[in-house]
XYZ file of C-alpha atoms in Angstrom:
627
model
C 0.000 0.000 0.000
C 1.074 3.596 -0.504
C 1.629 4.532 3.138
C 2.127 1.122 4.771
C 5.275 -0.399 6.201
C 7.810 -0.477 3.364
C 9.582 -3.661 4.449
C 6.356 -5.618 4.936
C 4.822 -4.349 1.706
C 7.926 -5.050 -0.391
C 8.257 -8.581 0.984
C 4.613 -9.187 0.094
C 5.160 -7.821 -3.430
C 8.218 -10.034 -4.007
C 6.373 -13.053 -2.594
C 3.509 -12.444 -5.040
C 6.126 -12.575 -7.817
C 7.450 -15.871 -6.448
C 10.587 -14.663 -4.636
C 11.165 -15.445 -0.954
C 14.176 -16.466 1.134
C 15.132 -17.064 4.744
C 18.554 -15.533 4.223
C 18.211 -12.115 5.809
C 19.928 -9.727 8.191
C 18.581 -7.718 11.097
C 20.218 -4.389 10.291
C 19.426 -0.879 11.522
C 16.980 1.115 9.405
C 18.991 4.299 9.862
C 20.911 4.726 6.558
C 24.326 5.687 7.990
C 24.304 2.852 10.512
C 23.082 0.428 7.830
C 25.948 1.308 5.484
C 28.534 0.930 8.258
C 27.139 -2.510 9.183
C 27.428 -3.640 5.561
C 31.017 -2.392 5.351
C 31.836 -4.338 8.531
C 30.118 -7.473 7.194
C 32.285 -7.309 4.067
C 35.460 -6.851 6.095
C 35.893 -3.195 5.155
C 37.053 -4.156 1.665
C 34.274 -2.167 0.016
C 33.343 1.390 0.885
C 30.578 3.648 -0.294
C 30.593 7.286 -1.335
C 27.970 8.964 0.858
C 27.577 11.913 -1.511
C 27.184 9.804 -4.656
C 24.720 7.470 -2.988
C 22.690 10.494 -1.695
C 22.697 8.952 1.788
C 21.556 12.190 3.414
C 18.327 11.954 1.391
C 17.466 8.444 2.611
C 14.717 8.225 5.210
C 15.264 4.534 5.992
C 16.519 1.293 4.446
C 15.672 -2.385 4.895
C 17.686 -5.487 3.997
C 14.970 -7.829 2.727
C 16.798 -11.059 1.845
C 19.462 -12.722 -0.266
C 18.286 -15.132 -2.974
C 20.879 -17.765 -3.913
C 21.232 -20.492 -6.521
C 20.284 -23.314 -4.177
C 16.811 -21.866 -3.541
C 15.711 -21.359 -7.142
C 14.714 -24.943 -8.089
C 12.284 -25.311 -5.180
C 10.852 -21.801 -5.680
C 10.400 -22.452 -9.398
C 8.520 -25.624 -8.497
C 6.157 -23.680 -6.278
C 7.614 -25.139 -3.090
C 9.169 -23.345 -0.113
C 12.929 -23.576 0.103
C 14.239 -26.836 1.579
C 17.155 -24.913 3.006
C 16.544 -23.593 6.499
C 19.862 -21.788 6.692
C 19.113 -18.144 7.457
C 22.695 -16.991 7.205
C 23.598 -14.534 4.475
C 26.454 -15.632 2.198
C 28.328 -12.330 1.811
C 30.702 -13.501 -0.936
C 28.236 -15.503 -3.011
C 28.379 -13.549 -6.277
C 25.748 -15.695 -7.980
C 22.903 -14.389 -5.873
C 20.625 -11.392 -5.533
C 20.304 -9.034 -2.587
C 17.021 -7.154 -2.270
C 16.893 -3.775 -0.529
C 13.986 -1.392 0.113
C 14.843 2.319 0.481
C 12.539 5.068 1.706
C 13.592 8.407 0.194
C 12.893 11.891 1.453
C 11.022 14.492 -0.567
C 12.962 15.716 -3.574
C 13.365 15.527 -7.319
C 13.925 11.803 -7.833
C 14.847 11.639 -11.499
C 15.841 8.472 -13.279
C 19.480 9.592 -13.241
C 19.533 10.086 -9.456
C 17.965 6.677 -8.834
C 20.431 5.083 -11.270
C 23.367 6.756 -9.534
C 22.242 5.401 -6.146
C 21.772 1.931 -7.634
C 25.239 1.917 -9.174
C 26.931 3.154 -5.994
C 25.099 0.627 -3.790
C 26.222 -2.105 -6.148
C 29.836 -1.003 -5.641
C 29.375 -1.877 -1.986
C 28.139 -5.446 -2.572
C 29.918 -8.257 -4.431
C 26.599 -9.543 -5.854
C 23.854 -7.698 -7.798
C 21.570 -5.616 -5.608
C 17.948 -5.083 -6.608
C 16.550 -1.887 -5.103
C 12.949 -0.880 -4.568
C 12.573 2.828 -3.806
C 9.567 4.570 -2.300
C 9.599 8.313 -2.877
C 7.227 11.293 -3.240
C 6.050 12.128 -6.755
C 4.814 15.250 -8.533
C 1.303 15.130 -7.100
C 1.381 11.862 -5.157
C 2.725 11.227 -1.697
C 4.130 7.798 -2.511
C 5.504 6.268 -5.708
C 7.560 3.119 -6.165
C 10.540 2.571 -8.461
C 12.333 -0.731 -9.062
C 15.978 -0.633 -10.198
C 17.910 -3.603 -11.627
C 21.555 -3.391 -12.701
C 23.029 -5.592 -15.415
C 26.225 -6.802 -13.729
C 27.999 -9.038 -16.203
C 30.631 -11.613 -15.286
C 34.328 -10.760 -15.393
C 35.982 -12.307 -18.453
C 39.221 -13.338 -16.716
C 38.147 -13.860 -13.101
C 34.938 -15.779 -12.448
C 34.873 -14.584 -8.839
C 34.446 -10.975 -9.935
C 31.903 -9.046 -11.924
C 31.814 -5.539 -13.301
C 29.187 -2.899 -12.609
C 29.397 -0.518 -15.523
C 26.431 -2.213 -17.186
C 22.991 -0.810 -17.909
C 20.562 0.035 -15.136
C 16.885 -0.595 -15.893
C 14.291 1.245 -13.816
C 10.565 0.627 -13.598
C 9.812 4.165 -12.468
C 6.979 5.953 -10.674
C 4.652 3.030 -9.997
C 1.512 4.316 -8.314
C 0.707 1.662 -5.664
C -2.860 2.924 -5.276
C -3.637 2.853 -9.031
C -0.787 1.188 -10.969
C -0.512 1.736 -14.716
C -1.381 -1.324 -16.803
C 2.101 -1.245 -18.344
C 3.740 -1.359 -14.886
C 1.632 -4.347 -13.891
C 2.575 -6.108 -17.122
C 6.308 -5.433 -16.568
C 6.235 -6.725 -12.980
C 4.291 -9.802 -14.079
C 6.904 -10.493 -16.751
C 9.546 -10.606 -13.980
C 7.554 -13.088 -11.876
C 9.165 -16.482 -11.401
C 6.236 -18.373 -12.919
C 6.336 -16.062 -15.951
C 10.079 -16.259 -16.678
C 9.786 -20.025 -16.131
C 6.808 -20.420 -18.432
C 8.783 -22.480 -20.956
C 11.483 -23.799 -18.635
C 12.091 -23.121 -14.965
C 15.239 -21.053 -14.337
C 17.618 -23.481 -12.681
C 20.349 -20.991 -11.935
C 21.056 -17.410 -11.037
C 22.290 -16.722 -14.589
C 19.086 -18.062 -16.175
C 16.943 -15.878 -13.945
C 19.150 -12.833 -14.490
C 18.952 -13.192 -18.283
C 15.179 -13.562 -18.121
C 14.876 -10.409 -16.019
C 17.051 -8.365 -18.350
C 14.984 -9.549 -21.328
C 11.766 -8.557 -19.516
C 13.237 -5.092 -18.861
C 14.774 -4.608 -22.308
C 13.509 -1.334 -23.795
C 14.530 -2.465 -27.273
C 12.136 -5.405 -27.054
C 9.463 -3.053 -25.704
C 9.976 -0.681 -28.655
C 9.733 -3.532 -31.148
C 6.480 -4.744 -29.591
C 5.035 -1.233 -29.707
C 6.142 -0.700 -33.298
C 4.574 -4.035 -34.321
C 1.244 -2.884 -32.901
C 1.557 0.446 -34.710
C 2.397 -1.301 -37.970
C -0.682 -3.525 -37.612
C -2.786 -0.413 -36.992
C -1.246 1.421 -39.943
C -1.909 -1.342 -42.458
C -5.382 -1.898 -41.038
C -6.089 1.850 -41.437
C -4.966 1.570 -45.079
C -7.312 -1.391 -45.534
C -10.239 -0.765 -47.861
C -12.778 -1.780 -45.214
C -12.027 1.248 -43.024
C -12.938 3.708 -45.831
C -10.423 6.245 -44.495
C -10.555 9.281 -46.776
C -8.542 12.485 -46.832
C -9.079 15.560 -49.063
C -7.774 15.553 -52.659
C -4.689 17.570 -51.728
C -3.334 14.664 -49.710
C -0.938 12.527 -51.819
C -1.883 8.885 -52.254
C 0.367 5.851 -52.332
C 1.523 5.496 -55.940
C 3.335 2.183 -55.514
C 2.403 -0.908 -57.503
C 1.376 -2.750 -54.339
C -2.374 -3.524 -54.649
C -2.692 -3.635 -50.839
C -1.788 0.043 -50.423
C -2.038 1.560 -53.887
C -4.215 4.639 -53.944
C -4.444 4.818 -50.150
C -3.463 7.869 -48.003
C -0.189 6.501 -46.608
C 1.472 9.853 -45.892
C -1.662 11.252 -44.242
C -1.841 8.322 -41.840
C 1.866 8.575 -41.046
C 1.393 12.267 -40.305
C -1.647 11.543 -38.121
C 0.260 8.876 -36.251
C 3.293 11.102 -35.693
C 1.146 13.965 -34.471
C -0.716 11.787 -32.002
C 2.427 10.142 -30.599
C 3.904 13.609 -30.059
C 0.681 14.632 -28.313
C 0.927 11.576 -26.063
C 4.380 12.659 -24.879
C 2.941 16.122 -24.177
C 0.200 14.458 -22.136
C 2.878 12.595 -20.187
C 4.434 15.999 -19.470
C 1.049 17.142 -18.079
C 0.650 19.746 -20.856
C -2.521 18.221 -22.331
C -5.539 17.199 -20.218
C -6.259 13.471 -19.869
C -9.944 14.164 -20.514
C -9.397 14.635 -24.250
C -8.576 10.903 -24.473
C -10.782 9.491 -21.707
C -13.944 7.692 -22.843
C -16.028 8.784 -19.845
C -15.048 12.456 -20.211
C -15.605 12.391 -23.979
C -19.067 10.889 -23.489
C -19.997 13.903 -21.358
C -18.479 16.394 -23.828
C -19.795 15.059 -27.158
C -23.350 14.311 -28.248
C -22.122 11.022 -29.730
C -19.713 9.080 -27.472
C -16.954 8.160 -29.959
C -16.102 4.816 -28.353
C -19.710 3.676 -28.816
C -20.125 4.682 -32.475
C -17.221 3.119 -34.341
C -18.261 4.230 -37.852
C -18.811 7.865 -36.892
C -15.893 10.282 -37.314
C -16.552 12.942 -34.687
C -13.468 12.190 -32.565
C -10.871 13.023 -35.214
C -12.785 16.015 -36.590
C -14.077 17.620 -33.401
C -11.418 16.693 -30.852
C -8.100 15.926 -32.549
C -8.279 18.522 -35.324
C -9.238 21.232 -32.845
C -6.369 20.098 -30.622
C -3.802 19.935 -33.441
C -4.557 23.126 -35.339
C -6.658 25.544 -33.271
C -4.775 24.782 -30.044
C -1.227 23.461 -30.398
C -0.564 25.617 -33.463
C -2.310 28.711 -32.061
C -0.907 31.194 -29.585
C -2.723 31.695 -26.313
C -3.278 35.437 -26.845
C -6.832 36.622 -27.557
C -6.014 38.025 -31.007
C -3.484 37.436 -33.734
C -1.516 40.246 -35.402
C -4.365 40.870 -37.854
C -6.920 41.307 -35.077
C -8.568 37.894 -35.563
C -9.770 36.272 -32.352
C -8.001 33.053 -31.417
C -8.955 29.931 -29.492
C -12.671 30.681 -29.700
C -15.524 28.888 -31.436
C -16.051 29.828 -35.064
C -19.518 31.219 -35.485
C -21.664 31.597 -38.612
C -21.899 35.252 -39.611
C -24.484 35.088 -42.356
C -26.727 32.669 -44.252
C -24.284 32.123 -47.129
C -20.960 32.889 -45.567
C -18.989 31.190 -42.787
C -16.875 33.304 -40.487
C -13.098 32.692 -40.264
C -12.847 30.935 -43.617
C -9.470 29.141 -43.825
C -8.362 30.709 -40.544
C -7.247 27.788 -38.440
C -6.836 29.554 -35.125
C -10.511 29.099 -34.145
C -12.352 25.953 -33.090
C -14.750 24.167 -35.415
C -17.517 21.545 -35.004
C -19.142 23.280 -32.043
C -22.418 21.469 -32.779
C -20.733 18.136 -32.053
C -20.230 19.113 -28.426
C -22.815 18.572 -25.725
C -20.920 21.047 -23.522
C -18.921 23.469 -25.717
C -17.794 25.590 -22.763
C -16.255 22.600 -20.949
C -14.512 21.559 -24.148
C -13.169 25.082 -24.624
C -11.849 25.078 -21.036
C -9.937 21.840 -21.725
C -8.456 23.109 -24.981
C -7.368 26.391 -23.429
C -5.214 24.562 -20.859
C -2.910 23.434 -23.664
C 0.122 25.618 -24.506
C 1.123 26.846 -27.948
C 3.899 24.906 -29.688
C 6.121 26.870 -32.020
C 6.674 24.182 -34.635
C 5.450 22.950 -37.987
C 4.120 19.529 -36.992
C 0.663 20.888 -36.142
C 0.376 23.462 -38.897
C -2.819 22.974 -40.881
C -1.837 22.413 -44.515
C -5.096 23.692 -46.044
C -4.457 26.907 -47.989
C -5.661 29.197 -50.767
C -4.046 28.720 -54.179
C -3.585 31.573 -56.631
C -3.269 31.555 -60.413
C 0.427 32.293 -59.979
C 0.748 29.188 -57.766
C -0.836 27.043 -60.463
C 1.477 28.461 -63.122
C 4.535 27.758 -61.006
C 3.367 24.224 -60.184
C 0.955 22.805 -62.804
C 0.682 19.540 -60.824
C -1.435 21.411 -58.256
C -4.299 21.586 -60.749
C -5.204 17.953 -60.102
C -5.183 18.450 -56.318
C -7.099 21.695 -55.742
C -10.844 22.096 -55.280
C -13.185 25.007 -56.000
C -15.001 26.404 -52.996
C -17.213 29.165 -54.365
C -14.854 31.623 -56.036
C -11.822 30.333 -54.140
C -9.308 27.755 -55.321
C -8.202 25.758 -52.280
C -5.661 23.036 -51.621
C -7.251 20.829 -48.969
C -4.689 18.553 -47.333
C -5.861 18.221 -43.721
C -9.516 19.081 -44.314
C -10.043 21.287 -41.243
C -13.419 22.515 -42.464
C -17.126 22.164 -41.647
C -18.156 22.390 -45.291
C -20.622 19.702 -46.328
C -18.423 18.803 -49.301
C -15.426 18.047 -47.051
C -14.273 14.551 -48.001
C -12.404 13.909 -44.754
C -13.409 10.664 -43.005
C -11.395 9.014 -40.196
C -13.707 6.613 -38.301
C -13.745 6.424 -34.508
C -12.831 2.746 -34.571
C -9.269 3.670 -35.531
C -8.905 5.184 -32.052
C -11.172 3.112 -29.805
C -11.308 -0.398 -31.301
C -10.579 -3.076 -28.666
C -8.981 -5.457 -31.168
C -11.416 -8.337 -30.722
C -12.301 -8.599 -34.397
C -9.746 -10.028 -36.788
C -8.449 -8.295 -39.922
C -6.834 -10.018 -42.885
C -3.324 -8.556 -43.269
C -1.715 -11.664 -44.730
C -1.061 -9.986 -48.079
C 0.668 -7.105 -46.289
C 2.986 -9.270 -44.192
C 3.283 -12.082 -46.730
C 1.922 -14.634 -44.248
C -0.743 -17.314 -44.540
C -3.902 -17.908 -42.523
C -2.871 -15.628 -39.665
C -5.427 -13.576 -37.780
C -4.442 -10.022 -36.956
C -6.372 -8.087 -34.324
C -5.190 -4.458 -34.386
C -6.382 -2.145 -31.636
C -7.320 1.509 -31.823
C -4.511 4.024 -31.319
C -5.720 5.215 -27.925
C -6.057 1.620 -26.726
C -2.478 0.929 -27.840
C -1.062 4.064 -26.228
C -2.907 3.511 -22.949
C -1.321 0.086 -22.523
C 2.256 1.418 -22.643
C 4.161 3.682 -20.270
C 5.677 6.758 -21.893
C 8.544 8.821 -20.491
C 9.664 12.287 -21.563
C 13.263 11.648 -20.469
C 15.307 10.074 -23.258
C 17.060 6.850 -22.275
C 20.818 6.301 -22.507
C 22.903 3.136 -23.039
C 23.700 2.955 -19.308
C 20.370 3.879 -17.727
C 16.902 3.172 -19.050
C 13.432 3.656 -17.757
C 11.360 0.689 -18.892
C 9.068 2.896 -20.961
C 8.754 4.412 -24.424
C 10.947 7.505 -24.746
C 10.921 10.391 -27.294
C 13.450 8.696 -29.590
C 10.539 6.469 -30.574
C 9.076 9.310 -32.670
C 11.943 9.200 -35.139
C 11.949 5.410 -35.310
C 8.237 5.156 -36.028
C 8.349 7.892 -38.643
C 11.391 6.416 -40.390
C 10.100 2.846 -40.350
C 6.651 3.698 -41.658
C 8.094 5.908 -44.369
C 10.221 2.940 -45.376
C 7.046 0.908 -45.779
C 5.614 3.674 -47.972
C 8.737 3.709 -50.151
C 8.162 1.130 -52.917
C 11.897 0.340 -53.009
C 12.123 -0.678 -49.333
C 8.624 -1.661 -48.200
C 9.168 -5.411 -48.498
C 12.170 -5.326 -46.173
C 10.357 -3.082 -43.704
C 7.340 -5.390 -43.580
C 9.302 -8.567 -43.015
C 11.280 -7.030 -40.168
C 10.235 -4.957 -37.183
C 12.476 -2.195 -38.527
C 15.481 -0.558 -36.906
C 16.970 2.079 -39.159
C 18.371 4.156 -36.312
C 21.839 3.287 -35.018
C 21.438 1.515 -31.637
C 22.288 3.620 -28.599
C 25.035 1.215 -27.528
C 26.802 1.641 -30.869
C 26.498 5.428 -30.708
C 27.844 5.405 -27.140
C 30.828 3.281 -28.202
C 31.545 5.528 -31.202
C 31.417 8.674 -29.073
C 33.729 7.162 -26.433
C 36.255 6.083 -29.047
C 36.167 9.493 -30.719
C 36.715 11.226 -27.374
C 39.587 8.906 -26.460
C 41.289 9.558 -29.794
C 40.825 13.315 -29.445
C 41.989 13.401 -25.817
C 45.070 11.352 -26.704
C 46.130 14.061 -29.156
C 45.832 16.609 -26.371
C 47.930 14.590 -23.893
C 50.533 12.782 -25.985
C 54.085 14.197 -25.998
C 54.990 16.768 -28.617
C 56.959 15.648 -31.669
C 60.797 15.501 -31.432
C 62.191 18.897 -30.652
C 58.995 19.984 -28.964
C 60.579 19.922 -25.550
C 59.231 16.626 -24.201
C 61.771 14.553 -22.402
C 61.901 11.423 -20.343
C 60.610 10.908 -16.855
C 60.810 14.078 -14.805
C 61.215 16.302 -17.841
C 59.728 19.752 -17.703
C 56.570 19.966 -19.786
C 57.044 21.953 -22.933
C 55.022 25.000 -23.758
C 51.765 23.856 -25.408
C 51.849 24.091 -29.158
C 49.088 25.940 -30.940
C 47.083 24.642 -33.838
C 48.337 26.227 -37.094
C 45.960 28.702 -38.646
C 44.775 28.394 -42.215
C 45.595 31.877 -43.495
C 43.350 31.551 -46.537
C 40.246 30.509 -44.514
C 40.882 32.554 -41.394
C 38.622 35.521 -42.019
C 38.801 36.781 -38.441
C 35.922 37.336 -36.066
C 32.710 38.071 -37.913
C 30.019 40.476 -36.670
C 27.978 38.958 -33.858
C 30.465 36.087 -33.297
C 32.614 35.360 -30.260
C 36.369 35.793 -30.571
C 37.564 32.469 -29.145
C 41.257 31.658 -28.691
C 42.844 28.929 -30.795
C 42.710 25.587 -28.942
C 46.132 24.094 -28.137
C 46.534 20.897 -30.116
C 49.331 19.185 -28.167
C 51.296 19.498 -24.975
C 54.644 18.399 -23.765
C 53.130 16.385 -20.921
C 54.750 12.965 -20.823
C 52.513 9.999 -20.072
C 53.739 8.381 -16.864
C 54.097 4.979 -18.504
C 55.445 6.308 -21.824
C 52.869 3.987 -23.380
C 50.037 5.141 -25.610
C 47.999 2.050 -24.720
C 48.174 2.894 -21.026
C 47.046 6.452 -21.768
C 44.075 5.171 -23.755
C 43.213 2.866 -20.851
C 43.253 5.754 -18.393
C 41.060 7.812 -20.700
C 38.556 4.986 -21.032
C 38.482 4.734 -17.254
C 37.677 8.439 -17.166
C 34.623 7.766 -19.354
C 33.616 4.559 -17.549
C 30.826 4.387 -14.976
C 32.762 1.600 -13.229
C 35.484 4.075 -12.182
C 34.069 6.870 -10.020
C 37.206 9.015 -10.258
C 40.300 9.305 -12.439
C 44.071 9.123 -12.127
C 44.951 12.098 -14.317
C 47.429 14.656 -13.033
C 46.314 18.258 -12.435
C 48.214 19.292 -15.575
C 46.499 16.622 -17.640
C 43.131 17.543 -16.185
C 43.578 21.180 -17.147
C 44.744 20.204 -20.612
C 41.659 18.047 -21.159
C 39.403 20.888 -20.037
C 41.066 23.134 -22.620
C 40.674 20.463 -25.284
C 36.975 20.070 -24.467
C 36.451 23.819 -24.663
């Protein structure tokens, strides 16, 4: 429970997942005393850094139990451990230690929790699994579970290294847990990881946990659901229609030919972006909640699947008249903004092609409540939510004759309708509600799309898909990940779906889940290697005659990078006049070995090494090189 005893509640949670053990310690709950007891237990060979571990911000800590190899077979079989030994095995690397930490009020970001997890793991010889309870933005108690990937040492089986990735299931609300958090915890349960074969060893269980917490696998699962939705939306049975100005798929694929591929990709990208804004508390939940929408609209969109009032009345007003409209009452031309468009005559509609006012007022049961929700949303200065409907002149048609086939006549006006943000009766826009609220119970034939046979696909509506995943606005890194979908996903989805639209690459994209972005781990490795190479140039001895000598030699005066006289145009107006960066120094590496220098530089960049062994001169030289 949210405010119950942390030790008792955590033990109950772990027991529900199948993990119990008699191996425990009666240690003080006071953090400083707890840490000192652990140091004593380990013979003083391992010490913690109180500042790095944020010990002053701990309220209390509990040692729950140690889970060892010998207990796993009986637990996996649903039996209590046959071993009655309650003694902790302090040097048993192939085991888990579970701790519960109560944190004081503060900003508990993923990075801070990861830093505590890494530092605690320096103290123990075996992996430590931490469950944190901490205050949240508007909740008194949230839970976060942190698991570190401590891989075995390649040359010494009795050691492991702790510079691996930390996975965090963050901000679990114990009073109303998100469906995605429940699913993640269930995937870590012993009966779940042992569904095909019971984990017989620590290593088997550890691998299963890391797979359950792998964000890459989570992204692939999410993308597969989006791909199913995308091809279902392109399916003829949905009758999705966009205005004539929207380009259609011109590939030779009969499954998608003539369908609005780009329009659906744009819709999908816009809505994913909106979902991240909702996670940031910038967009009210009510605009996506079935109960709230039923009170706002005359026709509850989740009950009328073939109607199209949700996209037209809610999403279009959110995209164009809200996110792309400033919050001021009037624009620079004196037009009112973020108000309902009203009819101003029997034959003429007010605010024609002005997208800063709300449309479809008649769809709303309570227009004032809807307006209050929309007005809570800030203005975004970007092009993603710009309405692409616009007037076209004769000059435009002369410059681009291809527009002639795309424009429509609206009275005396020639208009390019791409998004179709209009209440005109001749508006061809149709995006049915089922694309957002379908529960996925009915099957759709996508075998031609995926080149499969006799498979049943059951795509869900977009809101149903999004609601079942946890989103985070903090982008993950190779060494710390929240088990959630992060903003990098936007680029991956856009790139992968565009690949499916491209007739030259769509077959490859369909057969694979798609991963056109370079993996984070590869980028991290490339950046580290580039930094090491650059830093080496700053620290290696100068060429012969540069003043560098043997051991004890006086460092030479740093050389300066030669200027290119032809390209050096001097400081331009409005630019900073920065000094030329020294390229080399006369500092002699203590080992006179480039390999040793590279090793020290990699240690500088490694999370496994909390400090560095660079001299003050080297440190200053690196700072200059970085600048």
